[in-house]
Coordinates of C-alpha atoms and ligand atoms in Angstrom, one line a residue:
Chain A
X1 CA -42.6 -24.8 50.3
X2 CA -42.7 -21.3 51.2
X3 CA -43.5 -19.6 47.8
X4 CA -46.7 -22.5 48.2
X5 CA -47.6 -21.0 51.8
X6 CA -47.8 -17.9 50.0
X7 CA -49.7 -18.4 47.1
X8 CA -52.2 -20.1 49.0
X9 CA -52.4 -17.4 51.7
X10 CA -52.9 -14.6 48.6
X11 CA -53.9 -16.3 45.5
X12 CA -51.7 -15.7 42.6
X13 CA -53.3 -13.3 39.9
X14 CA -55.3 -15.4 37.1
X15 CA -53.0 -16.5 34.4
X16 CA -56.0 -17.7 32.2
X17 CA -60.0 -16.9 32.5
X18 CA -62.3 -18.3 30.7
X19 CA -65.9 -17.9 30.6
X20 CA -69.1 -19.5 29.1
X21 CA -67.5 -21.2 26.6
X22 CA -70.1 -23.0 24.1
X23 CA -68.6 -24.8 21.2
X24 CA -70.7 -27.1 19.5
X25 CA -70.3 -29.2 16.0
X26 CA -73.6 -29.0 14.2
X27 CA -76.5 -29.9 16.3
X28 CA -74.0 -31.4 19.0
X29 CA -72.9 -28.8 21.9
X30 CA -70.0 -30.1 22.9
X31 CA -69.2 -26.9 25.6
X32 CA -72.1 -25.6 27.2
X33 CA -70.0 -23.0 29.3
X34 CA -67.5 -23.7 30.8
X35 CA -65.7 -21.5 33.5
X36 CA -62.6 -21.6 34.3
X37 CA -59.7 -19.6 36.6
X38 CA -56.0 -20.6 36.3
X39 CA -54.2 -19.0 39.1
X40 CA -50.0 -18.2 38.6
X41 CA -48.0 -21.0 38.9
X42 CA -50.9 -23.4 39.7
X43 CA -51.5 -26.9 37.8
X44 CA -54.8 -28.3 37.2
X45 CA -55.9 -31.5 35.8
X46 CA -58.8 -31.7 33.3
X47 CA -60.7 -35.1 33.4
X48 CA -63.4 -36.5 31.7
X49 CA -64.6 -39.0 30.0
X50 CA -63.7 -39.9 26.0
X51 CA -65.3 -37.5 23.8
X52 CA -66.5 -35.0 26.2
X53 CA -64.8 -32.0 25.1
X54 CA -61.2 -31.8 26.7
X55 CA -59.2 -31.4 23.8
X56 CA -62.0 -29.1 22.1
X57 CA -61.8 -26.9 25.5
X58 CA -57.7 -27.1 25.1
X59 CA -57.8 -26.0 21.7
X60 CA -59.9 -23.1 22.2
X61 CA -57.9 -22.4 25.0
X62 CA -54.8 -22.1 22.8
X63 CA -56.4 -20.0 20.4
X64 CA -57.0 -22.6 17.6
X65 CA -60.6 -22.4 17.2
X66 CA -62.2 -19.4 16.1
X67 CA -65.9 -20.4 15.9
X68 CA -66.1 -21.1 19.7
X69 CA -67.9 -18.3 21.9
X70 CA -67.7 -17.2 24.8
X71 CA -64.5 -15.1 26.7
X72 CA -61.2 -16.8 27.0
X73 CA -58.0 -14.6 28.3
X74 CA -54.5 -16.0 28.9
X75 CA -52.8 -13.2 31.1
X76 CA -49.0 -13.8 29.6
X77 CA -47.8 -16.3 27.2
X78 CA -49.4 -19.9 27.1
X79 CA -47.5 -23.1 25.0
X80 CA -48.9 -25.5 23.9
X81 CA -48.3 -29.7 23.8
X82 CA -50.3 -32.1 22.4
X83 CA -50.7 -35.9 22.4
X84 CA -48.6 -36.3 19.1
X85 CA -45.4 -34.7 19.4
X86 CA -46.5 -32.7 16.3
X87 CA -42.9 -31.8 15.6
X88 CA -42.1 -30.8 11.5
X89 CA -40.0 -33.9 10.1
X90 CA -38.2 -31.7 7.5
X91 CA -36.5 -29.3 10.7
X92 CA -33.7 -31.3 12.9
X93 CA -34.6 -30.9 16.4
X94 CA -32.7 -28.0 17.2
X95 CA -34.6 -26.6 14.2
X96 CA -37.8 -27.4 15.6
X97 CA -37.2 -26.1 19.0
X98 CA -36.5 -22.5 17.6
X99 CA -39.7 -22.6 15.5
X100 CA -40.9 -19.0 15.8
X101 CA -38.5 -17.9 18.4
X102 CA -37.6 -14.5 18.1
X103 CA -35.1 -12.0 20.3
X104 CA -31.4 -12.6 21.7
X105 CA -29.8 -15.9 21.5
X106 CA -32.1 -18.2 20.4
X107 CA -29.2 -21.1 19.7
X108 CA -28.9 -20.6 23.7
X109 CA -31.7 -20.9 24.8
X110 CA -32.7 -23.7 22.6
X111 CA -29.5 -25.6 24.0
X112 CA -30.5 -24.8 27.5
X113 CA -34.0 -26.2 26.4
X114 CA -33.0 -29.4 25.4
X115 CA -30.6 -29.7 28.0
X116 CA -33.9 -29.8 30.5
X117 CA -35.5 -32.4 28.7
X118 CA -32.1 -34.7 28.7
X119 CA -32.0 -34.3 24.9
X120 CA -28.4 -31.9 24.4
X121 CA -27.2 -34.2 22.3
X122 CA -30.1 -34.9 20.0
X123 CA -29.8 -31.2 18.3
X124 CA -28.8 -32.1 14.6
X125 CA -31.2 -35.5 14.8
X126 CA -34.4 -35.6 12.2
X127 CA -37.3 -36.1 14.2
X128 CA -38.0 -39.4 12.7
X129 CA -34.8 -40.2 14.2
X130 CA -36.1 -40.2 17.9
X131 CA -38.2 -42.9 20.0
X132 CA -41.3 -41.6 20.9
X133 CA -40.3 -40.7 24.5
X134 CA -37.6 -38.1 22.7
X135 CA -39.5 -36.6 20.5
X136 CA -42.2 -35.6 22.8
X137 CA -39.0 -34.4 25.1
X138 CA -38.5 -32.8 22.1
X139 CA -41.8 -31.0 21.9
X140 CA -41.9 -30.1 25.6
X141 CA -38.8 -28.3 25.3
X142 CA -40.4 -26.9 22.2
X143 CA -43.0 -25.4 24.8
X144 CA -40.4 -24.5 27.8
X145 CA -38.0 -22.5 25.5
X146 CA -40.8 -20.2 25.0
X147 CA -40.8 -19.1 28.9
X148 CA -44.7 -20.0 29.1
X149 CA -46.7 -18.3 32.0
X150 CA -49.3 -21.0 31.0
X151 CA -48.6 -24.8 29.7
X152 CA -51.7 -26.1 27.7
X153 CA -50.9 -30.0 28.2
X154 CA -53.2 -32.5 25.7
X155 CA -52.9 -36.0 26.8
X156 CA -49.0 -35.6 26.7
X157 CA -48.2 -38.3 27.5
X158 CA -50.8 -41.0 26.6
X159 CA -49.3 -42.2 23.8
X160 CA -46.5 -43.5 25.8
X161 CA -45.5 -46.4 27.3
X162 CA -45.8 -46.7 30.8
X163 CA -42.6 -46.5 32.2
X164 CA -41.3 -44.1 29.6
X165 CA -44.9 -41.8 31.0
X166 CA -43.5 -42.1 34.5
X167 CA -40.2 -40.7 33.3
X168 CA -42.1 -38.2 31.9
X169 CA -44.5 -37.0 34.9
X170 CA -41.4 -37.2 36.9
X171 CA -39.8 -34.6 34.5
X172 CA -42.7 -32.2 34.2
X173 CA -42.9 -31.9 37.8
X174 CA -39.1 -30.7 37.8
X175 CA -39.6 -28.4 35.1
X176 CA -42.5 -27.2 36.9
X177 CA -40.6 -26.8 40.4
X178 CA -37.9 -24.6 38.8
X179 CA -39.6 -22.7 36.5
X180 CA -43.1 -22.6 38.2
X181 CA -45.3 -22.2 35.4
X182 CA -49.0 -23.0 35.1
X183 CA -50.5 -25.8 33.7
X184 CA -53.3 -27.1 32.1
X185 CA -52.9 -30.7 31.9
X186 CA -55.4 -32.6 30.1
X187 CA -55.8 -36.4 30.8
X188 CA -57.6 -39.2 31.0
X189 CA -55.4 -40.8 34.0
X190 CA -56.6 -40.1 37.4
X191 CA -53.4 -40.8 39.5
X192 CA -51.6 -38.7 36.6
X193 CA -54.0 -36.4 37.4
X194 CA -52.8 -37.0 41.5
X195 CA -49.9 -36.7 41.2
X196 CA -49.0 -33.5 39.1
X197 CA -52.3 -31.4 39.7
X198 CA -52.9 -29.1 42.3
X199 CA -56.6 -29.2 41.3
X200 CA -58.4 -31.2 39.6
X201 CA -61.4 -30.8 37.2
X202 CA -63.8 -33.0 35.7
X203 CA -65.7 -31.9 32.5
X204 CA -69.2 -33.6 32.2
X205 CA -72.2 -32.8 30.3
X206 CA -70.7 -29.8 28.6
X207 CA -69.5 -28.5 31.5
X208 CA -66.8 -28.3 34.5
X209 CA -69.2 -30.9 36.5
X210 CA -66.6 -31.5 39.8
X211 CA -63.5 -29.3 41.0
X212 CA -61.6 -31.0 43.5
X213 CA -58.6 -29.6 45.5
X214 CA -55.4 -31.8 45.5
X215 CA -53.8 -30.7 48.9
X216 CA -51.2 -33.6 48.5
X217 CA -47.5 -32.0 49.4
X218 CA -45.1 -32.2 47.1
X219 CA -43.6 -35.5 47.3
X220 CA -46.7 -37.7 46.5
X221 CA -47.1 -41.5 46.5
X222 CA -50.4 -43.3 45.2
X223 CA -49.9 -45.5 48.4
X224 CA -50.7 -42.5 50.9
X225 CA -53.9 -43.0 52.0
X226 CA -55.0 -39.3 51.0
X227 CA -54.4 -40.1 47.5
X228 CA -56.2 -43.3 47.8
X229 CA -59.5 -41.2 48.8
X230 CA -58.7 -39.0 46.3
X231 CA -58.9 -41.4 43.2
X232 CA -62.1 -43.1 44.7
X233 CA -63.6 -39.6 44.7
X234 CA -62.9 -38.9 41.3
X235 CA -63.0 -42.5 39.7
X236 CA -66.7 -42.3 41.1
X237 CA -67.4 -39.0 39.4
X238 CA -66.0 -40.7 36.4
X239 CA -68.8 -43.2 36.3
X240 CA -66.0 -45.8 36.9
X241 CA -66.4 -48.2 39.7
X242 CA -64.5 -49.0 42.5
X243 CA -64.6 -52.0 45.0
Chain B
X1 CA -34.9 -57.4 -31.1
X2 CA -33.4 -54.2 -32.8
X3 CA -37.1 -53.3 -33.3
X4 CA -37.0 -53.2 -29.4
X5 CA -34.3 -50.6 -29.4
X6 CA -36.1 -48.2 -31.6
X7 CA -39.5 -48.5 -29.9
X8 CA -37.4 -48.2 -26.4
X9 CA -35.8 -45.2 -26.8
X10 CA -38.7 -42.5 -27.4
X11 CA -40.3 -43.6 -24.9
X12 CA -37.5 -43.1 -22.6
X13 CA -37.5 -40.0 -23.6
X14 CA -40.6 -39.0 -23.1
X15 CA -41.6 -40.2 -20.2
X16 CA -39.0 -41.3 -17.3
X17 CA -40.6 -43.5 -15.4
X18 CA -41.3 -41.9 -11.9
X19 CA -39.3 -43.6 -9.9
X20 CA -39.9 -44.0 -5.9
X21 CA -37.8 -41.6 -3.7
X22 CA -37.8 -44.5 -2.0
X23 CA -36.4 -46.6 -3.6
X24 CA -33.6 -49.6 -2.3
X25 CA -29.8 -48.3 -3.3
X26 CA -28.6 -52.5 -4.2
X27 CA -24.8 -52.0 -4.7
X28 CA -24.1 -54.9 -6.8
X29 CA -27.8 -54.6 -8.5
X30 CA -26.5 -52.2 -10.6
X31 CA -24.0 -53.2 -12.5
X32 CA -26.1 -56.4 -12.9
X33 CA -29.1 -54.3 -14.8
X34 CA -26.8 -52.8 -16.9
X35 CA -25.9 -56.4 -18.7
X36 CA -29.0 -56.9 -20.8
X37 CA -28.5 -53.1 -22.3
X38 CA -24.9 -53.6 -23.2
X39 CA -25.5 -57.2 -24.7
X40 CA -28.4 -55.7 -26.5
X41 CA -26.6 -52.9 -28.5
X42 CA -23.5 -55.3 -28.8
X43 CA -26.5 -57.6 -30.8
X44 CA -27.5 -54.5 -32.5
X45 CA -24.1 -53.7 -34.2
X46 CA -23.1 -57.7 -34.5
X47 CA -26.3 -57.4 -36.8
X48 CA -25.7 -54.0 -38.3
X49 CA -22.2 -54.8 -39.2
X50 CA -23.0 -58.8 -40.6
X51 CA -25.6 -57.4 -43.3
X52 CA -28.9 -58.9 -41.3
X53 CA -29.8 -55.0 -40.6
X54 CA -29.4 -52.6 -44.0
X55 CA -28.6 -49.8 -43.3
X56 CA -31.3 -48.0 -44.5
X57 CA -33.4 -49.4 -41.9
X58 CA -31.2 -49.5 -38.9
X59 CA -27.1 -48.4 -39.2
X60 CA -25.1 -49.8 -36.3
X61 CA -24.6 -47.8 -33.5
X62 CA -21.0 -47.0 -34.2
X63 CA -22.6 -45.2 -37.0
X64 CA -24.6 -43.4 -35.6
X65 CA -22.1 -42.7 -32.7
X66 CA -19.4 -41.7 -35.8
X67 CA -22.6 -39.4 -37.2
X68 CA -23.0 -37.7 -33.6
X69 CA -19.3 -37.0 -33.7
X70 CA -19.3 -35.7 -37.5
X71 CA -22.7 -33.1 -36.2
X72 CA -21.3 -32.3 -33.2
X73 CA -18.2 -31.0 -34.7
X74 CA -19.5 -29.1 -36.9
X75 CA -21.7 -27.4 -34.8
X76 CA -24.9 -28.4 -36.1
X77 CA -25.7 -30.1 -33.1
X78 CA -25.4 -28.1 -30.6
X79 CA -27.5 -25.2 -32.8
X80 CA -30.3 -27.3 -33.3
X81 CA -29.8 -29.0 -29.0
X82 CA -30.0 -25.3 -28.2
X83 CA -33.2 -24.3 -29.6
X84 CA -35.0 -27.5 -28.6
X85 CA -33.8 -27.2 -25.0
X86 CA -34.5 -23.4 -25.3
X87 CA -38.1 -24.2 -26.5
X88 CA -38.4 -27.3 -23.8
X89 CA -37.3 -24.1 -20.5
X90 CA -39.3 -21.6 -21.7
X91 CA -42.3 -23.8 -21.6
X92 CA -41.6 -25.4 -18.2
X93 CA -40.9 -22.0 -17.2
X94 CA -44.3 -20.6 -18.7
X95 CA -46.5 -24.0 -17.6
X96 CA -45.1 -24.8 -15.1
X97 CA -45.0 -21.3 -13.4
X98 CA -48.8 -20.9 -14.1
X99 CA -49.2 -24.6 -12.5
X100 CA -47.5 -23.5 -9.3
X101 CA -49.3 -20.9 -9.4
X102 CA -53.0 -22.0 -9.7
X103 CA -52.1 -25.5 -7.7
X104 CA -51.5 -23.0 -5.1
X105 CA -54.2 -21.2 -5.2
X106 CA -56.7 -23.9 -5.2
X107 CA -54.5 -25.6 -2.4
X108 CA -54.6 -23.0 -0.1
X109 CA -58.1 -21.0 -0.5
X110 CA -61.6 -22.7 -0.4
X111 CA -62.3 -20.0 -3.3
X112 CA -59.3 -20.5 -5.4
X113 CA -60.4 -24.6 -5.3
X114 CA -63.6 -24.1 -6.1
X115 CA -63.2 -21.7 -9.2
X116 CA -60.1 -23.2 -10.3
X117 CA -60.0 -26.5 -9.7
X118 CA -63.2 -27.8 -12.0
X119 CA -62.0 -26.5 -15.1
X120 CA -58.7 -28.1 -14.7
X121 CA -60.4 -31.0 -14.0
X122 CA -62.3 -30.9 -17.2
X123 CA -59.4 -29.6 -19.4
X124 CA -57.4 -32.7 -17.8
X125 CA -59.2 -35.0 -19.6
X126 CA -58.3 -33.3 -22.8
X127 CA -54.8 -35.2 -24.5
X128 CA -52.9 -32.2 -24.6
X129 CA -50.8 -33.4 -27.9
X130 CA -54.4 -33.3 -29.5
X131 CA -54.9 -30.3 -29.3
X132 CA -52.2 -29.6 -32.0
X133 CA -54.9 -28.6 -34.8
X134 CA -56.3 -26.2 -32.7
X135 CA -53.4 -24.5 -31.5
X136 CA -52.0 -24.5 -35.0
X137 CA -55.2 -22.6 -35.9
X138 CA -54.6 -19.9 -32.1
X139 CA -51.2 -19.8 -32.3
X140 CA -50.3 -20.6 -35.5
X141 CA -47.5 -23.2 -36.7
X142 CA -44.5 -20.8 -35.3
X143 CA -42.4 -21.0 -31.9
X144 CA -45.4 -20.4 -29.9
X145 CA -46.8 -23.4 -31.2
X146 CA -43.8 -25.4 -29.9
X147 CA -43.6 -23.6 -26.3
X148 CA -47.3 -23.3 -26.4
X149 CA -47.4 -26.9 -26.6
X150 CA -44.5 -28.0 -23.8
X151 CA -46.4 -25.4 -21.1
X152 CA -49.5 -27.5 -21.7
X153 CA -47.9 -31.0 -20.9
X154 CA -46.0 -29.5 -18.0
X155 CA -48.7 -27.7 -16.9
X156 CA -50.7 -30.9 -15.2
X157 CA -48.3 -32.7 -13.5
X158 CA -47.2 -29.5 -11.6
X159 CA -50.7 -28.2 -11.1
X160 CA -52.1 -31.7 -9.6
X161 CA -49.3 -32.4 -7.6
X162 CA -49.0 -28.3 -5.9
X163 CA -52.7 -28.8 -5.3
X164 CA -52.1 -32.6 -3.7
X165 CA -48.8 -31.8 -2.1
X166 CA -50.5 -29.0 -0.2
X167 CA -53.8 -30.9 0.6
X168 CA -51.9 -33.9 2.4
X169 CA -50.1 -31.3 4.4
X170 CA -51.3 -32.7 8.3
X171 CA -53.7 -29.8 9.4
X172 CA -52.1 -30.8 12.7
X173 CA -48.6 -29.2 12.0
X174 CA -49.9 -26.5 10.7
X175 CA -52.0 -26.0 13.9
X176 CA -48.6 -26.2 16.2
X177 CA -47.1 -23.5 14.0
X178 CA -49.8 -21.7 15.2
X179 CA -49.2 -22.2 18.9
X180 CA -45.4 -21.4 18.3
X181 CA -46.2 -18.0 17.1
X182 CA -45.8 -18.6 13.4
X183 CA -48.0 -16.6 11.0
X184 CA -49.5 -17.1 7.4
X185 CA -46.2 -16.1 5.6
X186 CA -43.5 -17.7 8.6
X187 CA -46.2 -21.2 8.3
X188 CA -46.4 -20.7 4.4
X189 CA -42.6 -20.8 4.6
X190 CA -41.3 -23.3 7.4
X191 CA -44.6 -25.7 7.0
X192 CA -46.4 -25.7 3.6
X193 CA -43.0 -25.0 0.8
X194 CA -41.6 -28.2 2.7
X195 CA -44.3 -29.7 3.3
X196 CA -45.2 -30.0 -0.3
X197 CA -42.0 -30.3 -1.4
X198 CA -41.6 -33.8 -2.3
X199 CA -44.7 -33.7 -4.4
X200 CA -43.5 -30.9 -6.1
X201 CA -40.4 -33.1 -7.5
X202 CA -42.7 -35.6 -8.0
X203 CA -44.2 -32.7 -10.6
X204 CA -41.5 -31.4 -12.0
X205 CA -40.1 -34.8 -12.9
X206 CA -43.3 -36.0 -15.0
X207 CA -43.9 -32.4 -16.0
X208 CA -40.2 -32.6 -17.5
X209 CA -41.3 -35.7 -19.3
X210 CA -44.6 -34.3 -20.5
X211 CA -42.4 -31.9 -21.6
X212 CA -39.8 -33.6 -23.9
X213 CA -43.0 -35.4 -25.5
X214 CA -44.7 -32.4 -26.3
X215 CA -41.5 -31.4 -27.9
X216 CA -40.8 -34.3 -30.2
X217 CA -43.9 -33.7 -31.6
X218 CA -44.2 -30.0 -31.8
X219 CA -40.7 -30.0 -33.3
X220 CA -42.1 -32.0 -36.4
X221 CA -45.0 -29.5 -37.6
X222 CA -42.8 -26.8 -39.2
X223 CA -39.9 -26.6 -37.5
X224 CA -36.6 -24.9 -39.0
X225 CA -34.0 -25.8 -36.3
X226 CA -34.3 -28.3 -33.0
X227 CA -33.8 -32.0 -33.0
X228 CA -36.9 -32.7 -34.4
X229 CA -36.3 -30.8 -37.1
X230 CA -33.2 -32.3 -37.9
X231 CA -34.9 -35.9 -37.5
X232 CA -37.9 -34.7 -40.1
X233 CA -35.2 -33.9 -43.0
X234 CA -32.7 -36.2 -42.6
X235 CA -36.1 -38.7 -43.5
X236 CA -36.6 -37.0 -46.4
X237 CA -33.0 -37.7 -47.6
X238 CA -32.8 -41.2 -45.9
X239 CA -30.0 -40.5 -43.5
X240 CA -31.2 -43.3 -41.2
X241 CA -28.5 -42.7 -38.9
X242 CA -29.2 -39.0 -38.1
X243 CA -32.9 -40.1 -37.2
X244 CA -31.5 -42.8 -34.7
X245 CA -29.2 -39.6 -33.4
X246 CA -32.1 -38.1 -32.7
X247 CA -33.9 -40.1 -30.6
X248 CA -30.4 -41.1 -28.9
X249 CA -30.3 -37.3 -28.1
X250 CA -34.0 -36.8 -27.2
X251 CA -33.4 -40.2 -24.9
X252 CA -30.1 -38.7 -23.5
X253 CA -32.0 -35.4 -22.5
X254 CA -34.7 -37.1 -20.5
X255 CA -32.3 -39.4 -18.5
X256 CA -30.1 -36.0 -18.0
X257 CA -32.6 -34.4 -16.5
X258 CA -34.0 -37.2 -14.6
X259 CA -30.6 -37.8 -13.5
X260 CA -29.9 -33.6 -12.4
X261 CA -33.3 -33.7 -10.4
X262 CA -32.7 -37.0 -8.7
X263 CA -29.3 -35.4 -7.4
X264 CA -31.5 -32.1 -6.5
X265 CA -34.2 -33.9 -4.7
X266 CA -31.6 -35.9 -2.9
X267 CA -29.6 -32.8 -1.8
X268 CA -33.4 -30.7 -0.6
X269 CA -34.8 -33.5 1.0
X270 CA -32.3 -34.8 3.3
X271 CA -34.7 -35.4 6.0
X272 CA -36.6 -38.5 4.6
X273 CA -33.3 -40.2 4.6
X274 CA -33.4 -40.0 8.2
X275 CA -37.3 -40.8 8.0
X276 CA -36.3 -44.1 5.9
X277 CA -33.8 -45.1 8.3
X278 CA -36.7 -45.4 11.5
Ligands
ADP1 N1 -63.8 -30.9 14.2 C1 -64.8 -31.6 14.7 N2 -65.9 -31.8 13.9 C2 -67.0 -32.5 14.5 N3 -67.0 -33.0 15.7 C3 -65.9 -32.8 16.5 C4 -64.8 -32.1 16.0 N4 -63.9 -32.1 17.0 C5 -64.4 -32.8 18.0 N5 -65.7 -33.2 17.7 C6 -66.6 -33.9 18.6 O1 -66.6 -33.3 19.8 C7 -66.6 -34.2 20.9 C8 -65.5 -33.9 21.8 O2 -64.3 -34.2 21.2 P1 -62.9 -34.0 22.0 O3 -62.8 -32.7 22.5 O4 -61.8 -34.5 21.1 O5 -63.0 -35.1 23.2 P2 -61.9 -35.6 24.3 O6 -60.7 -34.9 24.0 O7 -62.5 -35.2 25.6 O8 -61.8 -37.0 24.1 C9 -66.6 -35.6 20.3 O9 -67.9 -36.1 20.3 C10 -66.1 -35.3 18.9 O10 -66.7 -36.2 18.0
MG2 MG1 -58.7 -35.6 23.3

């Protein structure tokens, strides 16, 4: 609670800027510039509707698309997940968990990665092995073991069933409490979107079209009122309606 | 029925069918299929030894399994199993490096695939074993004709299935070896090589078969020494028997090697076992 005082008293340096980004595909623009801060440590939620650019904004983001313009900088190290749990089937998990890893102990801290994520014992499995739920566990830790000042987040868990996705919000937010990383989550599920973000952002016309704060405390409930208003808001500025 | 036999073999030989890695293990299965094989050949000598087969046409198979023993004692055998398996590596080895090679190439680079990939296409369309006249007339009817002749049928199989094993790669994995740090060579490495694996074994097995047919065939324009060789002249003197040990031999060396790269693929690829078993 403290640590939140602060930061919101002195905002945290910017762990990503981004600038007029443009990306389009052809004679589509996709990203007509879009701005955007991350501060230290902060979470925000990118909505929008299907096809409007999240993922191609995430990508870019993480470096993966080179014809984009515009200025992106992530101050530190960013990790990436994405919807799939993109994990390589011929690497046991272990295996895929230390992809790229580099420095002192890296059997350690890949032990200590999958034991955040519930998943010690899975080390020697195939990925093909694991539910779905796992193996995105699986790529989290994937993410977490790099010590990311910034978590790019892709729809991580929409492929999931619904109880496995509350499992799975419930996690992120623990990882998130004791390692206090940034996040950029990207999803199409507006009390997701309530209950992990401390801002939330809806992309629109090729641009961030709504920023919303989410000043919701840390133990959040979609029955509190607050959050009820919330949704409404932004439910509305998605073009969905509500009684 | 013996006519079977003899048509059965050679082929074998030549081409092992490309079996599924797939494929269900049935326990009991096997020793079920091998029934009709053994009741076959035990048809095939009952015939042999009664008089309904001469001997000119077709010995019995403990003939020609008393022949084998008679060669291989003498050494003659293994001279002549030497050179053809010496001629059958160094042409994998030469076709199937340049295959790897080139499949790569136009795998990986938009360049390499559109400046190599066209004329392979058009040469594939060539049957390699006829092109024999025109070698005879590059290379002449030497060695080179014979190697020259095994790198050309290995060279397909490995060069389509580098180029398609690398293709079907998911862009996506490559992509989070990128987010994990991992550059050309590290993603080359832990992505691509495994990636492609399994199509490469898929390559090397039909390039091993393209490569015992090339042989049997170079091996009977002007050969000295190889089982082919030894196949050509004992027709010239009628030894029925030794021609039948030849194409038990050339039949033994394709299922050998099927067999040694069955065991190989089983021992690399260890992690579709586990992606069977979901
Ligand atoms: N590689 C691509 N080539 C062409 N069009 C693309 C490509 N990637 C994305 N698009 C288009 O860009 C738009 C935004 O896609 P995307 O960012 O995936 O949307 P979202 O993630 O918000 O659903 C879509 O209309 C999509 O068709
Ligand atoms: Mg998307």
């Amino acid at each position: 609670m403290a640590t939140r005082t602060a930061r919101e008293l002195t905002p945290a340096p910017p762990v990503l800027t981004a600038r007029a980004v443009r990306r389009a595909f052809g004679p589509t623009t996709v990203l007509a510039g879009v701005d955007l801060d991350i501060a230290g440590g902060e979470v925000v939620a990118l909505l929008g509707g299907s096809g409007s650019g999240k993922s191609t904004l995430l990508r870019i983001l993480a470096g993966l698309d080179r014809e984009a313009t515009g200025e992106t900088t992530v101050h530190g190290t960013a990790a990436v997940v994405f919807q799939e749990h993109r994990l390589l089937p011929w690497k046991r998990v272990a295996h895929n968990v230390a992809l790229g890893l580099s420095g002192p102990d890296v059997a350690g801290r890949v032990d200590r990665a999958l034991a955040e994520v519930g998943l010690a014992d899975r080390q020697r499995a195939w990925p093909a092995e694991l539910s779905g739920g796992q193996a995105q566990r699986v790529a989290v830790a994937r993410a977490l073991v790099r010590a990311p000042d910034l978590l790019l987040l892709d729809e991580p868990f929409g492929a999931l069933d619904a109880l496995t996705r509350l499992r799975m919000q419930g996690l992120l937010r623990r990882l998130r409490a004791e390692h206090g990383f940034a996040a950029l989550l990207v999803t199409h599920d507006v009390e997701e979107a309530l209950l992990l973000a401390d801002r939330a952002l809806v992309l629109d016309g090729g641009v961030i079209a709504e920023e919303l704060p989410v000043p919701l405390g840390p133990t959040r409930t979609p029955d509190d009122p607050a959050f009820g208003a919330l949704r409404r808001r932004l439910l509305d500025r998605l073009g969905v309606p509500t009684p | 029925m013996s006519g079977t036999v003899l048509a059965e073999a050679p082929e074998r030989a030549a081409r092992p069918a490309p079996v599924r890695p797939g494929r269900r293990y049935r326990p009991g299965g096997r020793w079920r299929r091998a029934a009709s094989p053994v009741l076959l050949v035990a048809v095939w000598e009952a015939a042999a030894r009664s008089g309904v087969l001469s001997p000119e046409k077709l010995p019995a198979p403990s003939a020609v399994l008393a022949t084998g023993w008679r060669l291989a004692r003498d050494g003659t055998l293994a001279t002549h199993l030497l050179d053809s398996l010496t001629r059958a590596g160094l042409g994998l080895l030469i076709g199937g490096g340049l295959a790897l090679l080139l499949g790569a190439v136009a795998g990986l680079l938009r360049l390499g695939d559109d400046l190599v990939d066209p004329p392979v296409q058009m040469a594939r369309m060539l049957p390699h074993l006829g092109l024999v006249p025109l070698l005879i007339i590059w290379v002449g009817i030497g060695e080179s004709l014979k190697i020259s002749l095994v790198a050309l049928g290995a060279f397909f199989p490995i060069y389509f299935n580098t180029y398609a094993g690398i293709r079907d790669i998911d862009e996506r994995l490559v992509e989070a070896a990128r987010t994990c740090g991992l550059g050309l060579l590290a993603r080359l490495r832990h992505v691509v090589l495994p990636g492609a694996l399994p199509a490469l074994f898929l390559g090397l097995r039909l390039a091993i078969g393209a490569a015992w047919l090339s042989l049997v065939v170079g091996e009977q324009v002007n050969a000295q020494t190889g089982i082919g060789f030894l196949m050509m002249e004992a027709r010239e003197f009628s030894q029925t028997d030794v021609v039948v040990l030849g194409l038990v031999v050339y039949a033994l060396l394709g299922l050998l090697s099927d067999l040694a790269l069955r065991v190989a693929e089983r021992r690399t690829l260890t992690w579709r076992r586990g992606l069977r078993a979901s």
